Coordinates of C-alpha atoms in Angstrom, one line a residue:
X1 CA -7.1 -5.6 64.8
X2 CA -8.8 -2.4 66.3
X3 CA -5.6 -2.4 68.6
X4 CA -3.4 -0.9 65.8
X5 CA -3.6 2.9 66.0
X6 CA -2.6 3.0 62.1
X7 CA -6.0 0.2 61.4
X8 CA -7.9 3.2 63.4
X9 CA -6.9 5.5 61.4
X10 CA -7.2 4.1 58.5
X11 CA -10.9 3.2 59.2
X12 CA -11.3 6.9 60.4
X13 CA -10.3 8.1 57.2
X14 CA -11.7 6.1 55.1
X15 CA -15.2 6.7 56.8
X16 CA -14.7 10.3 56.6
X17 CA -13.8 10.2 52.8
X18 CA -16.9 7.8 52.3
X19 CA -19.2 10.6 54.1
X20 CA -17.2 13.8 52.6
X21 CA -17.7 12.4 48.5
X22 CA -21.2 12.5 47.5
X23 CA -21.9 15.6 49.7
X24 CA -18.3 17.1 47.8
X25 CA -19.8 16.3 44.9
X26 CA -22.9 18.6 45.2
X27 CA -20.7 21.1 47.0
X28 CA -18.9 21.5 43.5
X29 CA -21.8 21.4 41.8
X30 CA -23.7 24.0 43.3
X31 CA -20.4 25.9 43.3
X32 CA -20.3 26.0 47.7
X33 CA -16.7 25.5 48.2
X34 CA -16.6 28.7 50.8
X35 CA -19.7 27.6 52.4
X36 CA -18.1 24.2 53.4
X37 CA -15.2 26.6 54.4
X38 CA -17.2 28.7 56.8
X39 CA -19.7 25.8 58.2
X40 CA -16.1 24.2 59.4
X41 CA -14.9 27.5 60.7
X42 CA -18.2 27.6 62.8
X43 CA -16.9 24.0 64.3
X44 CA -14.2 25.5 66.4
X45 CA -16.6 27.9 68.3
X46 CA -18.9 24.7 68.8
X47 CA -15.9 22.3 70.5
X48 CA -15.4 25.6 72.8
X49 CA -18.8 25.9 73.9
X50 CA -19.0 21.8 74.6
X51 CA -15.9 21.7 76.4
X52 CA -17.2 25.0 78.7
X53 CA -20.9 23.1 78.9
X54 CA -18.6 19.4 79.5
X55 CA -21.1 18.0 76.5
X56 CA -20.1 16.4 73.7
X57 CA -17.8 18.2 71.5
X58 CA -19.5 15.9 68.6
X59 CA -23.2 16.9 69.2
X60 CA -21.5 20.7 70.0
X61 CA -19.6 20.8 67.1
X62 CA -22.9 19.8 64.9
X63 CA -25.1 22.2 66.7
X64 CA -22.9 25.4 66.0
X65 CA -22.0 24.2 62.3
X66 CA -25.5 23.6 61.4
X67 CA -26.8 27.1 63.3
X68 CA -23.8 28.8 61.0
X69 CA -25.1 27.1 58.3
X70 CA -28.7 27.9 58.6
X71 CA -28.0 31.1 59.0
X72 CA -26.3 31.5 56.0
X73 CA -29.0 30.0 54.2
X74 CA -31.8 32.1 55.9
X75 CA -30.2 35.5 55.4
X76 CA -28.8 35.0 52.0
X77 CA -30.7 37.1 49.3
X78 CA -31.6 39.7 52.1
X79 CA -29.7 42.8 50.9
X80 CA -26.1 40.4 52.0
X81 CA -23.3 39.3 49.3
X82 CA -22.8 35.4 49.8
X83 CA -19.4 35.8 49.6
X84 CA -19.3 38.8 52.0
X85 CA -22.0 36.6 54.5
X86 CA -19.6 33.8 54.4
X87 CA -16.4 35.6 54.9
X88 CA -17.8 37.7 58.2
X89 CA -19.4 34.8 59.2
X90 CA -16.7 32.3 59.0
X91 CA -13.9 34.4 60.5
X92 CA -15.9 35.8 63.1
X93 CA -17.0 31.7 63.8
X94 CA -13.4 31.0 64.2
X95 CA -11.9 34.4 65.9
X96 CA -14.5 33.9 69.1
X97 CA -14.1 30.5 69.0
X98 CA -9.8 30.7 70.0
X99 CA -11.4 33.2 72.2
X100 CA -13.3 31.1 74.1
X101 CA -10.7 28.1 74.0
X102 CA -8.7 31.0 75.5
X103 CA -10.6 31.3 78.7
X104 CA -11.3 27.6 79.5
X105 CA -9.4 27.3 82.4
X106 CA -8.2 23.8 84.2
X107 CA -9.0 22.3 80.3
X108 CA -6.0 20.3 78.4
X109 CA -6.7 21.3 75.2
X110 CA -4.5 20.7 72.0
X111 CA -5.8 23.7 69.3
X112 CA -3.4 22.0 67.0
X113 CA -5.1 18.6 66.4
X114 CA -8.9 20.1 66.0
X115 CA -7.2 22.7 63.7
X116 CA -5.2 20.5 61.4
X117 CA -6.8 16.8 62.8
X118 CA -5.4 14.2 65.0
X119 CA -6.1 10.8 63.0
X120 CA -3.6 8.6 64.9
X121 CA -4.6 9.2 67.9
X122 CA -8.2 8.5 67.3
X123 CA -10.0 6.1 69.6
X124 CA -12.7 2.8 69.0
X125 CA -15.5 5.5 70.6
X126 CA -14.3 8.1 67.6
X127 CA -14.5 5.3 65.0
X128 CA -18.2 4.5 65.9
X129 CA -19.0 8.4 65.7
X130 CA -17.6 8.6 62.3
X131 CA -18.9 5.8 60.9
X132 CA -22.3 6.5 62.6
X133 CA -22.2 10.4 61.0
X134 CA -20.6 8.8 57.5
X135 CA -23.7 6.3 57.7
X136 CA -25.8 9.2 58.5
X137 CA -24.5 11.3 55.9
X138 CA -25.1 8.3 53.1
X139 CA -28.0 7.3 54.1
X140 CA -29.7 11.2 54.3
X141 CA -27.8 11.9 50.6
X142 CA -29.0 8.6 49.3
X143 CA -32.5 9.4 50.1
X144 CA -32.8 12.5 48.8
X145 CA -30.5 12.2 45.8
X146 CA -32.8 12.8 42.8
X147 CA -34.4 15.6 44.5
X148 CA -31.1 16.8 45.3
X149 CA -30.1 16.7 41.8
X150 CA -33.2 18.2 40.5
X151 CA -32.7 21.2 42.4
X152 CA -29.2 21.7 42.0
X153 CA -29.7 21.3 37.6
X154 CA -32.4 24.1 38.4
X155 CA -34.9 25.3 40.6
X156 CA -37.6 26.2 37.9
X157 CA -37.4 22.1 37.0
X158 CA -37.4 21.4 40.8
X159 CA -40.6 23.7 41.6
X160 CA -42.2 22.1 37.9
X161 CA -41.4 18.6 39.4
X162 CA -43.1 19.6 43.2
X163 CA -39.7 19.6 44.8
X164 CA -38.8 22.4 47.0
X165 CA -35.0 23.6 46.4
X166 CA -35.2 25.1 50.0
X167 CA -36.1 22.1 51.7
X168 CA -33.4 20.1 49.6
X169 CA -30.7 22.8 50.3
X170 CA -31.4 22.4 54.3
X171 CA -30.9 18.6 53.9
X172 CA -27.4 19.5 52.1
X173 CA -27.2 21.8 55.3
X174 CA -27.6 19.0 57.3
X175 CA -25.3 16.4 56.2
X176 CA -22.3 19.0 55.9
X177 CA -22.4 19.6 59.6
X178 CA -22.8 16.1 60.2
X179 CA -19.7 15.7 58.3
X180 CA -17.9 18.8 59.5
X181 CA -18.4 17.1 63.0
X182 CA -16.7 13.5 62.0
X183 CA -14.0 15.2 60.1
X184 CA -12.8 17.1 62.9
X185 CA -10.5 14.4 64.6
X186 CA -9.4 13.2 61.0
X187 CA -8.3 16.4 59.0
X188 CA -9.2 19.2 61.7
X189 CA -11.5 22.6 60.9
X190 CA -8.9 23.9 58.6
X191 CA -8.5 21.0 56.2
X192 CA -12.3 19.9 56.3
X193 CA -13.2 22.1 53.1
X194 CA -10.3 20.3 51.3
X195 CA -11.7 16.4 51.7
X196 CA -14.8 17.5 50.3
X197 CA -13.8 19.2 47.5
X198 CA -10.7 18.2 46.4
X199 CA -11.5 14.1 46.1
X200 CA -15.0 15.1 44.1
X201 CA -13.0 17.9 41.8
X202 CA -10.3 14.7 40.9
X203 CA -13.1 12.2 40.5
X204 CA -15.2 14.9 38.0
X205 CA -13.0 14.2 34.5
X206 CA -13.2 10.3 35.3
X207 CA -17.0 10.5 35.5
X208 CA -20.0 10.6 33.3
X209 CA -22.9 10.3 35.7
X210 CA -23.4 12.2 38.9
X211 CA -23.2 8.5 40.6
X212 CA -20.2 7.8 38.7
X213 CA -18.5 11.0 40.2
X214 CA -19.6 10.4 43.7
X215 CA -18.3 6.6 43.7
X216 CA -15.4 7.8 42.2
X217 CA -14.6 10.8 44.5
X218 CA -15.2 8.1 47.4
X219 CA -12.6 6.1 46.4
X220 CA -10.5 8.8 45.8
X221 CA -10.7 10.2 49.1
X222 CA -10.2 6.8 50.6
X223 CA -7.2 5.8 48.7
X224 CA -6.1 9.2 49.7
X225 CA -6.1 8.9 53.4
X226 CA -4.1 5.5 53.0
X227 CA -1.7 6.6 51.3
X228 CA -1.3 9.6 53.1
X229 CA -1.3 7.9 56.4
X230 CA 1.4 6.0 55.0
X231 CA 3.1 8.2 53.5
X232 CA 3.4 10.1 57.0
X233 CA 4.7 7.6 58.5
X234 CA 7.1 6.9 56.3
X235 CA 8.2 10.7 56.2
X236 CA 7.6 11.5 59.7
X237 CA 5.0 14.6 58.3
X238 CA 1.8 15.3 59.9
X239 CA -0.8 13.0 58.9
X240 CA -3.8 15.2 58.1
X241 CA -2.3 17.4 55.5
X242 CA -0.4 14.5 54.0
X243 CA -3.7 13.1 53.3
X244 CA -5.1 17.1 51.5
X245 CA -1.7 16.5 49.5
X246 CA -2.2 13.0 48.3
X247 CA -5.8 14.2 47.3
X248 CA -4.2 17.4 45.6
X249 CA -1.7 15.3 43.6
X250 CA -4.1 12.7 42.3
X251 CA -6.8 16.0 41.4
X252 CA -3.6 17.1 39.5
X253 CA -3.2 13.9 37.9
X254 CA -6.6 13.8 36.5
X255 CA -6.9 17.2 35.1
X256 CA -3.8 16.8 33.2
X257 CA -5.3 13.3 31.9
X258 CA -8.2 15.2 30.8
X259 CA -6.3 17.9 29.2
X260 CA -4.1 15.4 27.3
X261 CA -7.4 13.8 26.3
X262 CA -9.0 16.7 25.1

């Protein structure tokens, strides 16, 4: 079965959606669409640096998302605008990274699929990444949720209930360069931000628990990248972006069932 490219991409994307929704979910939430933006900037400097160090572009790609993250994190509140810390940082991320893709020399290197993602041609070794980072991503979200959702309702309740809204905001950290890195070969760095918002911002007038919206912004995303992916072949488009537009029409669907509901 694993010998059909379309059953590989299929399982790609739906692994990516199934690590992208509950993290989405706290990403609109907490109101961090740019920083998702920025974090998978940052990913593009990391697959340069593990291509130049021959590592791999998985654990490189983590390494520099999570440092751009981290830094984010540790300098915000220090006399820097988020929005001005994120927009330096994220451009700057992705400027030196085509800079350094520039000079690898004797390196086949297609910028196009880590920019806009390469699902069909993604390999059995690719699929145990991404379901190893989704499982990762699940696993570290589900352990923390209720701490994670304390913190993000408000820090005063968080520090009343002995939870530190730091700590929980590094473990969000965490799992989105986890996820940055599997969602590379699906979507690409440019498209990244889009599978982890858009799905969760659909599933949010369908839900009325936090749980609700994350299992619903799962499905979402994965009947997203099916249809896309079929959809793409039927059309002959690229396969990435038909999946963003899928999520984008079925976001658009939603909000207009909520307004006609209101």
């Amino acid at each position: 079965m694993l010998d059909d490219f379309m059953t590989r991409a299929m399982l790609a994307g739906v692994g990516v959606a199934c690590a992208a929704a509950p993290l989405g979910s706290f990403v609109v939430w907490r109101r961090m669409a740019y920083f998702g933006d920025a974090t998978a900037h940052a990913a593009i400097l990391g697959i340069a640096l593990s291509l130049a160090l021959q590592v791999s572009i998985f654990a490189g790609a983590v390494a520099v998302a999570l440092a751009m993250a981290l830094t984010v994190t540790l300098l915000t509140g220090r006399g820097y605008a988020m929005d001005t810390l994120l927009g330096v940082l994220a451009h700057s991320a992705l400027a030196f990274g085509l800079v350094a893709v520039s000079f690898l020399s004797g390196i086949r290197i297609d910028l196009m699929a880590y920019l806009f993602g390469d699902i069909l041609a993604v390999s059995r070794a690719d699929l145990a990444v991404i379901w190893g980072g989704a499982a990762a991503v699940v696993g570290l979200i589900g352990w923390r949720w209720s701490a994670l959702l304390t913190s993000t309702l408000s820090e005063e309740i968080a520090y009343a209930s002995g939870i530190n809204p730091r700590r929980e905001q590094l473990v969000l950290t965490l799992a989105l360069a986890i996820t940055v890195a599997v969602a590379i070969k699906v979507v690409g760095v440019l498209l990244i931000a889009a599978m982890l918002i858009i799905p969760a911002a659909a599933a949010r007038p369908l839900s009325r628990t936090p749980e609700q919206m994350a299992l619903i912004a799962s499905m979402i995303g994965s009947a997203s990248a099916v249809v896309g992916l079929r959809a793409a072949y039927a059309l002959d488009t690229p396969a990435g972006p038909s999946i963003v537009c899928i999520a984008a029409l079925t976001f658009l669907a939603t909000s207009v069932l909520k307004n006609l509901q209101a």
